[in-house]
Tab-separated table of C-alpha atoms in Angstrom:
chain	number	residue	atom	x	y	z
U	742	LEU	CA	0.000	0.000	0.000
U	743	ASP	CA	2.843	2.385	0.768
U	744	THR	CA	4.327	1.608	-2.690
U	745	ARG	CA	1.017	2.248	-4.463
U	746	ALA	CA	0.629	5.552	-2.621
U	747	ALA	CA	4.095	6.625	-3.771
U	748	GLU	CA	3.337	5.685	-7.408
U	749	ALA	CA	0.051	7.634	-7.302
U	750	GLU	CA	1.822	10.698	-5.935
U	751	ALA	CA	4.432	10.464	-8.754
U	752	GLU	CA	1.663	10.180	-11.383
U	753	ALA	CA	-0.098	13.233	-9.939
U	754	ALA	CA	3.134	15.219	-9.976
U	755	ALA	CA	3.750	14.307	-13.630
U	756	ALA	CA	0.198	15.392	-14.559
U	757	ILE	CA	0.717	18.716	-12.832
U	758	VAL	CA	3.931	19.290	-14.807
U	759	VAL	CA	2.170	18.536	-18.084
U	760	SER	CA	-0.777	20.807	-17.244
U	761	ALA	CA	1.598	23.652	-16.507
U	762	ARG	CA	3.042	23.784	-20.066
U	763	PRO	CA	2.458	27.259	-21.613
U	764	LEU	CA	0.350	27.737	-24.777
U	765	ARG	CA	2.191	29.040	-27.864
U	766	SER	CA	0.482	31.077	-30.602
U	767	THR	CA	1.226	29.622	-34.044
U	768	GLY	CA	-1.350	31.482	-36.078
U	769	ALA	CA	-3.292	28.210	-36.786
U	770	ASP	CA	-6.927	28.171	-37.540
U	771	LEU	CA	-9.721	28.275	-34.966
U	772	HIS	CA	-10.083	24.484	-34.839
U	773	SER	CA	-6.465	23.980	-33.960
U	774	PHE	CA	-6.734	26.679	-31.267
U	775	ILE	CA	-9.700	24.901	-29.619
U	776	LEU	CA	-7.858	21.580	-29.588
U	777	LYS	CA	-4.812	23.136	-28.013
U	778	THR	CA	-6.976	24.844	-25.354
U	779	ARG	CA	-8.739	21.600	-24.374
U	780	GLU	CA	-5.463	19.683	-24.022
U	781	PRO	CA	-4.185	21.583	-20.896
U	782	LEU	CA	-7.651	21.408	-19.346
U	783	ALA	CA	-7.641	17.626	-19.747
U	784	ASP	CA	-4.119	17.461	-18.292
U	785	GLN	CA	-5.271	19.516	-15.279
U	786	ALA	CA	-8.253	17.226	-14.664
U	787	ALA	CA	-5.982	14.163	-14.900
U	788	ALA	CA	-3.616	15.730	-12.326
U	789	GLU	CA	-6.497	16.313	-9.906
U	790	ARG	CA	-7.682	12.711	-10.303
U	791	ALA	CA	-4.138	11.419	-9.710
U	792	ALA	CA	-3.775	13.560	-6.573
U	793	GLN	CA	-7.070	12.196	-5.231
U	794	ARG	CA	-5.951	8.612	-5.865
U	795	ALA	CA	-2.633	9.319	-4.077
U	796	LYS	CA	-4.493	10.732	-1.081
U	797	GLU	CA	-6.757	7.695	-0.861
U	798	ALA	CA	-3.836	5.283	-1.186
U	799	LYS	CA	-1.926	7.059	1.612
U	800	ALA	CA	-4.959	6.948	3.921
U	801	ALA	CA	-5.362	3.210	3.240
U	802	ALA	CA	-1.668	2.621	4.106
U	803	LEU	CA	-2.020	4.479	7.431
U	804	ALA	CA	-5.158	2.507	8.313
U	805	ALA	CA	-3.373	-0.757	7.538
U	806	ASN	CA	-0.441	0.200	9.797
U	807	ALA	CA	-2.846	1.020	12.638
U	808	ASP	CA	-4.598	-2.332	12.222
U	809	LEU	CA	-1.221	-4.113	12.277
U	810	GLU	CA	-0.215	-2.403	15.555
U	811	THR	CA	-3.540	-3.352	17.139
U	812	PHE	CA	-3.077	-6.933	15.973
U	813	ARG	CA	0.443	-7.030	17.472
U	814	LYS	CA	-0.765	-5.802	20.884
U	815	GLU	CA	-3.620	-8.297	20.914
U	816	CYS	CA	-1.174	-11.121	20.142
U	817	GLN	CA	1.110	-10.029	23.011
U	818	ALA	CA	-1.832	-9.951	25.403
U	819	ARG	CA	-2.960	-13.445	24.358
U	820	ILE	CA	0.572	-14.854	24.773
U	821	ALA	CA	0.962	-13.236	28.226
U	822	GLN	CA	-2.425	-14.574	29.318
U	823	LYS	CA	-1.495	-18.064	28.124
U	824	LEU	CA	1.755	-17.977	30.119
U	825	LEU	CA	-0.013	-16.709	33.240
U	826	SER	CA	-2.657	-19.424	32.950
U	827	LYS	CA	0.071	-22.039	33.498
U	828	ILE	CA	1.066	-20.534	36.863
U	829	PRO	CA	-0.443	-22.304	39.940
U	830	GLN	CA	-3.536	-20.272	40.725
U	831	VAL	CA	-4.272	-18.957	44.213
U	832	LYS	CA	-7.052	-17.060	45.837
U	833	ALA	CA	-6.696	-15.485	49.298
U	834	GLY	CA	-3.317	-17.213	49.545
U	835	ASP	CA	-4.680	-20.759	48.896
U	836	VAL	CA	-3.693	-22.716	45.809
U	837	MET	CA	-6.736	-23.574	43.682
U	838	GLY	CA	-7.210	-26.836	41.843
U	839	GLU	CA	-7.721	-27.283	38.119
U	840	GLY	CA	-11.036	-26.095	36.830
U	841	ALA	CA	-11.711	-23.870	39.852
U	842	GLU	CA	-13.092	-20.470	39.172
U	843	GLY	CA	-10.794	-17.629	40.086
U	844	ASP	CA	-8.610	-14.817	38.880
U	845	ALA	CA	-6.030	-16.003	36.352
U	846	CYS	CA	-3.592	-13.263	37.415
U	847	THR	CA	-3.027	-14.273	41.053
U	848	PHE	CA	0.266	-15.694	42.341
U	849	HIS	CA	1.409	-18.391	44.717
U	850	ARG	CA	2.956	-16.887	47.860
U	851	ARG	CA	5.633	-18.306	50.092
U	852	LYS	CA	5.000	-18.285	53.831
U	853	ILE	CA	7.850	-17.102	56.069
U	854	ALA	CA	7.843	-17.335	59.878
U	855	ILE	CA	9.838	-14.835	61.947
U	856	VAL	CA	10.250	-16.010	65.540
U	857	GLY	CA	10.927	-13.092	67.861
U	858	ALA	CA	9.507	-9.567	67.562
U	859	GLY	CA	12.532	-7.739	68.911
U	860	PRO	CA	14.420	-5.115	66.877
U	861	VAL	CA	15.999	-7.665	64.514
U	862	GLY	CA	12.774	-9.600	63.873
U	863	LEU	CA	10.720	-6.453	63.205
U	864	TRP	CA	13.516	-5.102	60.991
U	865	ALA	CA	13.435	-8.282	58.880
U	866	ALA	CA	9.628	-8.137	58.536
U	867	MET	CA	9.754	-4.469	57.543
U	868	LEU	CA	12.476	-4.998	54.913
U	869	LEU	CA	10.664	-7.962	53.374
U	870	ALA	CA	7.495	-5.895	53.030
U	871	GLN	CA	9.400	-2.998	51.463
U	872	LYS	CA	11.217	-5.271	49.026
U	873	TYR	CA	7.949	-6.584	47.601
U	874	ARG	CA	5.862	-3.428	47.447
U	875	TRP	CA	4.906	-1.615	44.263
U	876	THR	CA	2.664	1.171	42.996
U	877	ASP	CA	-0.713	-0.106	41.796
U	878	PRO	CA	-2.660	1.477	38.886
U	879	SER	CA	-4.365	3.901	41.280
U	880	GLY	CA	-0.982	5.221	42.434
U	881	ALA	CA	-1.157	3.663	45.923
U	882	LEU	CA	1.743	1.706	47.467
U	883	ARG	CA	0.842	-1.863	48.310
U	884	LEU	CA	2.353	-5.348	48.485
U	885	ARG	CA	2.951	-7.175	45.245
U	886	PRO	CA	0.572	-10.099	44.586
U	887	ASP	CA	3.506	-12.532	44.904
U	888	ALA	CA	4.938	-11.002	48.102
U	889	PRO	CA	5.704	-13.642	50.760
U	890	GLN	CA	3.321	-13.925	53.685
U	891	ILE	CA	5.129	-12.888	56.867
U	892	VAL	CA	4.041	-14.302	60.241
U	893	VAL	CA	5.817	-12.800	63.269
U	894	MET	CA	5.605	-14.728	66.546
U	895	GLU	CA	6.409	-13.158	69.914
U	896	ALA	CA	6.505	-14.856	73.318
U	897	ARG	CA	5.648	-11.628	75.172
U	898	SER	CA	2.153	-10.249	75.483
U	899	MET	CA	1.010	-7.222	73.520
U	900	ALA	CA	1.074	-5.118	76.688
U	901	SER	CA	4.742	-5.929	77.388
U	902	HIS	CA	5.924	-5.561	73.784
U	903	CYS	CA	7.937	-2.409	72.953
U	904	THR	CA	8.404	-1.600	76.668
U	905	ARG	CA	12.157	-2.161	77.178
U	906	THR	CA	12.998	1.419	78.000
U	907	ASP	CA	15.795	0.433	80.403
U	908	ILE	CA	18.112	-0.732	77.598
U	909	ARG	CA	19.768	1.891	75.411
U	910	ILE	CA	21.553	1.138	72.145
U	911	ALA	CA	24.602	2.976	70.819
U	912	LEU	CA	23.777	3.193	67.114
U	913	SER	CA	26.654	4.118	64.806
U	914	SER	CA	26.314	7.005	62.352
U	915	SER	CA	26.210	4.644	59.351
U	916	THR	CA	23.518	2.515	61.006
U	917	ARG	CA	21.423	5.579	61.855
U	918	SER	CA	21.679	6.760	58.256
U	919	MET	CA	20.517	3.368	56.970
U	920	LEU	CA	17.596	3.196	59.421
U	921	ASP	CA	16.449	6.725	58.589
U	922	GLN	CA	16.585	5.939	54.877
U	923	GLN	CA	14.695	2.652	55.139
U	924	THR	CA	11.988	3.991	57.475
U	925	ARG	CA	11.646	7.302	55.577
U	926	SER	CA	12.184	9.201	58.820
U	927	ARG	CA	14.779	10.934	60.983
U	928	ALA	CA	13.780	9.205	64.196
U	929	PHE	CA	16.988	7.348	65.077
U	930	SER	CA	19.754	8.560	67.378
U	931	SER	CA	22.567	6.992	69.349
U	932	GLY	CA	21.608	5.970	72.859
U	933	MET	CA	17.886	5.565	72.143
U	934	PRO	CA	15.963	2.875	74.076
U	935	VAL	CA	15.210	-0.487	72.486
U	936	ALA	CA	11.484	0.244	72.902
U	937	GLU	CA	11.678	3.257	70.577
U	938	ILE	CA	13.618	1.299	67.952
U	939	GLU	CA	10.982	-1.440	67.984
U	940	GLU	CA	8.147	1.089	67.771
U	941	ASN	CA	9.673	2.777	64.710
U	942	PHE	CA	10.181	-0.528	62.900
U	943	LEU	CA	6.659	-1.685	63.765
U	944	ARG	CA	5.107	1.602	62.623
U	945	ARG	CA	6.895	1.467	59.260
U	946	TRP	CA	6.040	-2.219	58.728
U	947	ARG	CA	2.352	-1.540	59.329
U	948	LYS	CA	2.415	1.376	56.920
U	949	VAL	CA	3.944	-0.719	54.126
U	950	ALA	CA	2.205	-4.076	54.686
U	951	GLY	CA	-1.150	-2.742	55.884
U	952	VAL	CA	-3.488	-5.374	57.326
U	953	GLU	CA	-0.908	-8.126	56.728
U	954	ALA	CA	1.408	-6.657	59.383
U	955	ARG	CA	0.296	-8.809	62.302
U	956	ILE	CA	2.112	-10.230	65.308
U	957	GLU	CA	1.028	-13.415	67.086
U	958	TYR	CA	1.598	-12.496	70.737
U	959	GLU	CA	2.129	-15.005	73.550
U	960	ALA	CA	3.324	-17.523	70.957
U	961	ALA	CA	6.360	-19.043	72.650
U	962	VAL	CA	8.062	-21.346	70.133
U	963	GLN	CA	10.560	-23.743	71.710
U	964	ASP	CA	11.263	-25.954	68.706
U	965	PRO	CA	11.225	-24.702	65.075
U	966	GLN	CA	10.131	-28.178	63.984
U	967	ASP	CA	6.741	-27.444	65.562
U	968	LEU	CA	6.084	-24.802	62.883
U	969	ASN	CA	4.253	-26.500	60.030
U	970	GLY	CA	3.228	-25.068	56.683
U	971	TYR	CA	6.107	-22.598	56.328
U	972	ASP	CA	8.589	-22.331	53.472
U	973	GLY	CA	11.296	-20.738	55.639
U	974	ILE	CA	11.937	-19.670	59.245
U	975	LEU	CA	13.957	-16.652	60.406
U	976	TRP	CA	14.888	-17.216	64.062
U	977	SER	CA	15.538	-14.023	66.026
U	978	ALA	CA	14.328	-15.089	69.480
U	979	GLY	CA	17.628	-14.500	71.265
U	980	ARG	CA	20.843	-16.216	72.292
U	981	ARG	CA	19.339	-18.890	74.557
U	982	SER	CA	16.054	-19.446	72.714
U	983	LEU	CA	17.183	-22.809	71.264
U	984	ASN	CA	18.235	-25.536	73.698
U	985	GLU	CA	21.658	-27.118	73.363
U	986	ALA	CA	20.401	-30.577	72.368
U	987	LEU	CA	18.346	-29.161	69.495
U	988	ARG	CA	21.249	-27.012	68.314
U	989	LYS	CA	23.501	-30.069	68.297
U	990	ASP	CA	21.037	-32.057	66.201
U	991	LEU	CA	20.732	-29.218	63.698
U	992	GLY	CA	24.487	-28.572	63.537
U	993	CYS	CA	24.370	-25.030	64.936
U	994	GLU	CA	25.879	-25.404	68.405
U	995	VAL	CA	27.029	-22.263	70.221
U	996	ARG	CA	30.690	-21.820	71.077
U	997	LEU	CA	31.890	-19.315	73.666
U	998	GLY	CA	34.921	-17.202	72.819
U	999	ASP	CA	36.722	-14.746	75.084
U	1000	SER	CA	34.829	-14.358	78.344
U	1001	GLN	CA	35.234	-12.528	81.625
U	1002	LYS	CA	33.246	-11.758	84.762
U	1003	VAL	CA	31.957	-8.215	85.145
U	1004	ILE	CA	30.413	-6.367	88.087
U	1005	VAL	CA	27.429	-4.218	87.117
U	1006	PHE	CA	26.209	-1.480	89.451
U	1007	GLN	CA	22.705	-0.127	88.899
U	1008	VAL	CA	22.441	3.444	90.218
U	1009	GLN	CA	19.043	4.999	90.933
U	1010	GLU	CA	20.303	8.544	91.538
U	1011	LEU	CA	23.404	10.584	90.734
U	1012	LEU	CA	24.212	13.443	93.090
U	1013	ALA	CA	27.232	14.631	91.082
U	1014	GLY	CA	25.475	15.674	87.901
U	1015	ASP	CA	24.178	14.388	84.581
U	1016	ALA	CA	24.817	10.775	83.493
U	1017	TRP	CA	25.535	11.804	79.895
U	1018	HIS	CA	28.264	14.178	81.063
U	1019	LEU	CA	29.774	11.577	83.389
U	1020	SER	CA	29.809	8.988	80.601
U	1021	SER	CA	32.200	11.200	78.633
U	1022	LEU	CA	34.754	11.340	81.481
U	1023	ASP	CA	37.746	9.027	81.938
U	1024	LEU	CA	36.534	7.038	84.930
U	1025	SER	CA	38.895	4.140	84.215
U	1026	GLY	CA	42.038	6.205	84.869
U	1027	ALA	CA	40.852	7.346	88.291
U	1028	ALA	CA	39.909	3.800	89.294
U	1029	GLN	CA	43.221	2.344	88.073
U	1030	GLN	CA	45.317	4.860	89.994
U	1031	ALA	CA	43.334	4.569	93.228
U	1032	GLY	CA	43.402	0.764	93.358
U	1033	ARG	CA	46.693	0.302	91.484
U	1034	VAL	CA	44.998	-2.116	89.096
U	1035	PRO	CA	46.241	-1.169	85.589
U	1036	GLN	CA	43.924	-3.576	83.712
U	1037	LEU	CA	40.770	-2.268	85.385
U	1038	ARG	CA	38.218	-0.645	83.058
U	1039	VAL	CA	35.050	1.282	83.904
U	1040	MET	CA	32.134	2.141	81.630
U	1041	LEU	CA	29.126	4.266	82.560
U	1042	ARG	CA	25.945	3.884	80.521
U	1043	PRO	CA	23.150	6.426	81.009
U	1044	GLY	CA	19.841	5.004	82.130
U	1045	PHE	CA	16.300	6.032	81.316
U	1046	GLU	CA	13.845	8.122	83.257
U	1047	GLY	CA	11.689	5.871	85.397
U	1048	ALA	CA	14.203	2.998	85.345
U	1049	CYS	CA	17.519	4.190	86.781
U	1050	ALA	CA	20.046	6.988	86.438
U	1051	CYS	CA	22.837	4.850	84.999
U	1052	TRP	CA	24.681	1.551	84.976
U	1053	LEU	CA	28.334	1.293	85.987
U	1054	TRP	CA	30.223	-1.628	84.456
U	1055	VAL	CA	33.548	-2.644	86.051
U	1056	PHE	CA	35.650	-5.242	84.221
U	1057	GLY	CA	39.292	-6.299	84.008
U	1058	LEU	CA	38.998	-7.466	87.639
U	1059	PRO	CA	42.014	-8.772	89.631
U	1060	GLY	CA	42.534	-12.539	89.498
U	1061	GLU	CA	42.092	-13.121	93.214
U	1062	LEU	CA	38.739	-11.377	93.132
U	1063	LEU	CA	37.509	-13.322	90.108
U	1064	GLU	CA	37.826	-16.595	91.990
U	1065	SER	CA	35.341	-15.446	94.619
U	1066	LEU	CA	32.714	-14.132	92.199
U	1067	VAL	CA	29.781	-16.266	91.074
U	1068	PRO	CA	27.871	-15.373	87.872
U	1069	LYS	CA	24.325	-14.094	88.461
U	1070	GLN	CA	25.252	-13.303	92.061
U	1071	ALA	CA	23.448	-10.085	93.058
U	1072	SER	CA	22.680	-7.709	95.915
U	1073	ASN	CA	19.015	-6.811	96.355
U	1074	GLU	CA	19.094	-4.042	98.967
U	1075	PRO	CA	19.773	-0.541	97.509
U	1076	ARG	CA	22.823	1.120	99.119
U	1077	ASP	CA	23.993	4.725	99.264
U	1078	HIS	CA	27.572	3.882	98.311
U	1079	LEU	CA	29.275	1.765	95.634
U	1080	VAL	CA	31.485	0.103	98.261
U	1081	GLU	CA	28.480	-0.967	100.338
U	1082	ALA	CA	26.796	-2.619	97.341
U	1083	PHE	CA	30.111	-4.289	96.448
U	1084	GLU	CA	30.486	-5.653	99.987
U	1085	ASP	CA	27.063	-7.277	99.677
U	1086	LEU	CA	28.613	-9.406	96.925
U	1087	VAL	CA	32.058	-10.306	98.307
U	1088	GLY	CA	32.007	-9.347	101.980
U	1089	LYS	CA	34.186	-6.844	103.792
U	1090	ASP	CA	37.440	-7.864	102.137
U	1091	GLY	CA	37.257	-6.194	98.734
U	1092	GLY	CA	41.005	-6.012	98.145
U	1093	PRO	CA	42.371	-3.311	95.793
U	1094	LEU	CA	38.992	-2.894	94.105
U	1095	ARG	CA	37.626	-1.276	97.259
U	1096	ALA	CA	39.922	1.735	96.821
U	1097	SER	CA	38.933	1.993	93.142
U	1098	LEU	CA	35.242	2.081	94.062
U	1099	GLU	CA	35.925	4.755	96.680
U	1100	ALA	CA	37.428	6.950	93.961
U	1101	LEU	CA	34.491	6.312	91.644
U	1102	GLN	CA	32.027	7.177	94.406
U	1103	GLN	CA	33.720	10.546	94.894
U	1104	ARG	CA	33.364	11.238	91.155
U	1105	ILE	CA	29.732	10.243	90.548
U	1106	LYS	CA	28.206	10.339	94.070
U	1107	ALA	CA	25.920	7.368	93.463
U	1108	SER	CA	22.838	6.627	95.573
U	1109	GLY	CA	20.382	3.720	95.552
U	1110	VAL	CA	23.010	1.250	94.322
U	1111	THR	CA	22.615	-2.490	93.706
U	1112	ALA	CA	25.233	-4.814	92.200
U	1113	ARG	CA	25.347	-8.087	90.314
U	1114	VAL	CA	27.917	-10.310	88.588
U	1115	VAL	CA	27.486	-11.205	84.906
U	1116	ASP	CA	29.507	-13.086	82.308
U	1117	ALA	CA	30.549	-10.859	79.376
U	1118	SER	CA	31.544	-13.134	76.511
U	1119	PHE	CA	31.742	-13.580	72.768
U	1120	TRP	CA	29.492	-16.312	71.402
U	1121	SER	CA	28.846	-17.726	67.944
U	1122	SER	CA	26.897	-20.512	66.288
U	1123	ASP	CA	28.551	-23.225	64.182
U	1124	ARG	CA	26.236	-22.374	61.299
U	1125	ALA	CA	24.035	-19.482	60.269
U	1126	VAL	CA	21.614	-21.633	58.249
U	1127	CYS	CA	20.351	-25.106	59.144
U	1128	GLN	CA	17.941	-27.512	57.505
U	1129	LEU	CA	15.036	-28.952	59.455
U	1130	PRO	CA	13.940	-32.573	58.880
U	1131	SER	CA	11.031	-31.161	56.861
U	1132	SER	CA	13.608	-29.617	54.449
U	1133	VAL	CA	12.611	-26.118	55.582
U	1134	PRO	CA	15.618	-23.774	56.045
U	1135	LEU	CA	16.131	-22.336	59.525
U	1136	VAL	CA	18.022	-19.036	59.289
U	1137	LEU	CA	19.537	-17.686	62.510
U	1138	ILE	CA	19.632	-13.902	62.836
U	1139	GLY	CA	20.431	-11.501	65.663
U	1140	ASP	CA	21.704	-12.770	69.008
U	1141	ALA	CA	20.508	-16.282	68.117
U	1142	LEU	CA	23.421	-16.341	65.668
U	1143	ALA	CA	26.297	-14.526	67.404
U	1144	GLY	CA	27.158	-11.661	69.725
U	1145	LYS	CA	29.823	-9.914	71.723
U	1146	PRO	CA	30.155	-8.098	75.076
U	1147	PHE	CA	28.595	-4.664	75.465
U	1148	TYR	CA	31.902	-2.873	75.955
U	1149	THR	CA	33.028	-3.667	72.400
U	1150	GLY	CA	30.039	-1.783	70.982
U	1151	SER	CA	26.409	-2.686	70.419
U	1152	THR	CA	25.906	-5.974	68.562
U	1153	LEU	CA	22.625	-4.633	67.162
U	1154	ASN	CA	24.497	-2.506	64.597
U	1155	ARG	CA	26.044	-5.592	62.972
U	1156	HIS	CA	22.810	-7.585	63.164
U	1157	LEU	CA	20.827	-4.888	61.343
U	1158	TRP	CA	23.353	-4.699	58.495
U	1159	ASP	CA	23.484	-8.502	58.163
U	1160	VAL	CA	19.704	-8.814	57.911
U	1161	ALA	CA	19.513	-5.964	55.384
U	1162	LYS	CA	21.996	-7.778	53.126
U	1163	LEU	CA	20.191	-11.096	53.605
U	1164	VAL	CA	16.817	-9.689	52.528
U	1165	GLU	CA	18.394	-7.894	49.578
U	1166	GLU	CA	20.151	-10.899	48.049
U	1167	VAL	CA	17.698	-13.775	48.678
U	1168	GLU	CA	14.558	-14.160	46.540
U	1169	PHE	CA	11.757	-14.874	49.012
U	1170	ALA	CA	8.961	-14.602	46.422
U	1171	TYR	CA	7.762	-17.851	44.856
U	1172	ASP	CA	9.673	-18.697	41.660
U	1173	GLY	CA	8.584	-22.249	40.965
U	1174	GLY	CA	10.912	-24.133	43.321
U	1175	PRO	CA	11.425	-24.679	47.048
U	1176	LEU	CA	13.301	-22.243	49.263
U	1177	GLU	CA	16.484	-24.286	49.271
U	1178	LEU	CA	19.404	-24.062	51.675
U	1179	SER	CA	21.720	-23.076	48.822
U	1180	ARG	CA	19.920	-19.743	48.403
U	1181	PHE	CA	21.465	-18.605	51.697
U	1182	GLY	CA	25.017	-19.555	50.704
U	1183	SER	CA	26.293	-15.961	50.596
U	1184	TYR	CA	24.831	-15.241	54.022
U	1185	GLU	CA	26.551	-18.327	55.449
U	1186	ARG	CA	29.917	-17.478	53.860
U	1187	ARG	CA	29.893	-13.900	55.160
U	1188	TYR	CA	29.114	-15.134	58.651
U	1189	GLN	CA	31.881	-17.763	58.623
U	1190	ASP	CA	34.390	-15.197	57.343
U	1191	CYS	CA	33.368	-12.762	60.096
U	1192	VAL	CA	33.727	-15.130	63.069
U	1193	ARG	CA	37.069	-16.379	61.758
U	1194	ARG	CA	38.368	-12.869	61.199
U	1195	ILE	CA	37.585	-11.697	64.770
U	1196	GLY	CA	39.983	-13.516	67.083
U	1197	GLU	CA	37.825	-13.103	70.205
U	1198	PHE	CA	35.341	-15.621	68.804
U	1199	GLN	CA	38.165	-18.219	68.955
U	1200	ARG	CA	37.199	-19.795	65.639
U	1201	ARG	CA	40.317	-19.154	63.558
U	1202	ALA	CA	41.546	-22.708	64.094
U	1203	ALA	CA	38.106	-24.254	63.657
U	1204	PRO	CA	37.772	-26.471	60.561
U	1205	VAL	CA	35.766	-25.115	57.649
U	1206	LEU	CA	32.342	-26.722	57.751
U	1207	PRO	CA	31.434	-28.797	54.679
U	1208	LYS	CA	28.588	-27.625	52.510
U	1209	PRO	CA	25.427	-29.369	53.775
U	1210	LEU	CA	23.823	-31.792	51.350
U	1211	PRO	CA	20.095	-31.470	50.644
U	1212	ARG	CA	17.923	-34.118	52.237
U	1213	MET	CA	16.249	-36.760	50.091
U	1214	SER	CA	12.826	-35.325	50.819
U	1215	SER	CA	13.931	-32.001	49.346
U	1216	LEU	CA	15.203	-33.658	46.171
U	1217	THR	CA	12.004	-35.662	45.792
U	1218	THR	CA	9.859	-32.568	46.252
U	1219	LEU	CA	11.893	-30.593	43.711
U	1220	LYS	CA	11.707	-33.397	41.137
U	1221	ARG	CA	7.961	-33.728	41.553
U	1222	GLN	CA	7.459	-29.993	41.091
U	1223	ASP	CA	9.658	-29.950	37.984
U	1224	GLU	CA	7.632	-32.769	36.420
U	1225	GLY	CA	4.208	-31.516	37.403
U	1226	SER	CA	4.293	-27.799	36.647
U	1227	PRO	CA	6.429	-25.384	34.622
U	1228	SER	CA	8.780	-22.966	36.334
U	1229	LEU	CA	7.445	-19.526	36.960
U	1230	MET	CA	8.803	-16.372	35.448
U	1231	LYS	CA	11.071	-14.499	37.866
U	1232	SER	CA	10.219	-11.158	36.319
U	1233	LEU	CA	6.504	-10.415	36.541
U	1234	ILE	CA	4.570	-8.790	33.704
U	1235	LEU	CA	3.357	-5.444	34.933
U	1236	PRO	CA	-0.027	-5.453	33.127
U	1237	ALA	CA	-0.736	-8.807	34.739
U	1238	LEU	CA	0.242	-7.437	38.138
U	1239	ALA	CA	-2.097	-4.503	37.610
U	1240	ARG	CA	-5.016	-6.807	36.859
U	1241	ALA	CA	-4.166	-8.986	39.863
U	1242	ALA	CA	-4.029	-5.971	42.177
U	1243	ALA	CA	-7.340	-4.666	40.832
U	1244	ALA	CA	-8.940	-8.070	41.466
U	1245	HIS	CA	-7.855	-8.037	45.111
């Protein structure tokens, strides 16, 4: 059609050229003059007819091109619909059988359990929701149709959740920047209570996930094998949340690294001034000189209004004193002097530490003092990822994986960065296969490199753990899925997503 239009335009142009030829007077008779006058008129009429034919041919070519484009789009839509029809259909999160009526643009969703609703658990839930959110056709932010279902389980009651105001966290500048960016806020600062960190994570998670952001309170999970129907489990319930026998069976036993006994004084009132000012002073030097104990170290951590004024941590204790101290030993009666609270632990003979505490008392003028003995140690798990007998991966995060004493800096900073990287690199959305152990290989390698690099974990001489082999049940399940249904597309077609979102 385009070729015919071009030929018609050329014919019209030639007719116009012919009709434009000038008449020449030759002195012929009247008959010859009439013939010569009619000839240009005929040429002009022929030019007009040729121009009309060219116009019609061009219009027909444009209409044909438009029909071809419409045909192409309709073919693409039919092909996309055919591909989507092969995906396992779900409605309200349940897979539908063949022949069931339902929306052909819905997606199978993995189900992920997060055990522990502390800062690390809420952070993981929030990041997963943000990773799988998108803008629907109406312009609203919502979860993608294939976003994994997140179930957070917490042993505490709703009333006691987000209430730990007596624990403050020293967040680094890089961690604060990351948290502010991810939560779209400027709410984070160094030294803020754990309760406020949890509240900010929970608020952001609810904003992103909407009604799906739910926590099952008073759900104390002792054994991850009791959780049925989940594709993966993120365990953030704390250092001692898994018993030793279970850890041994799963291959993730905890090993203690460097450890020492520490005396912790809880001070209700400071008569010498503000705790934040005192925490910036060199209290260790004064204590070392007074007691002549060069290895002694002192750290003051500000408390929180309504809990206490501060905590005073004394470590690097003399050897003879360490032998007499018992972990979890504590004094219950508040005293008006650090020495008096210390004597409740060890008796009247405090040795050189007594003089050090006298010097500290003169500096801070503590009142309402109690004391206790704790073990400050490095700890680490043999593995970061284990496989349950049901072939479900158990991923340890937070203090359930590893940790270090408070005086080396807050462990929460490292935990938050590790979880952020884990969520970024692992595909938690359903892609046609099981959530295999191998998907967490990078997370496992980074963890092993970290605990071997830091000497205090005492794992530099530990043998490199072999790569765990998948269980037979996992291989059987994978084979059956490969034979029974085609793999799903990892990249979702946006028009299909729009129709799925509109259907929900």
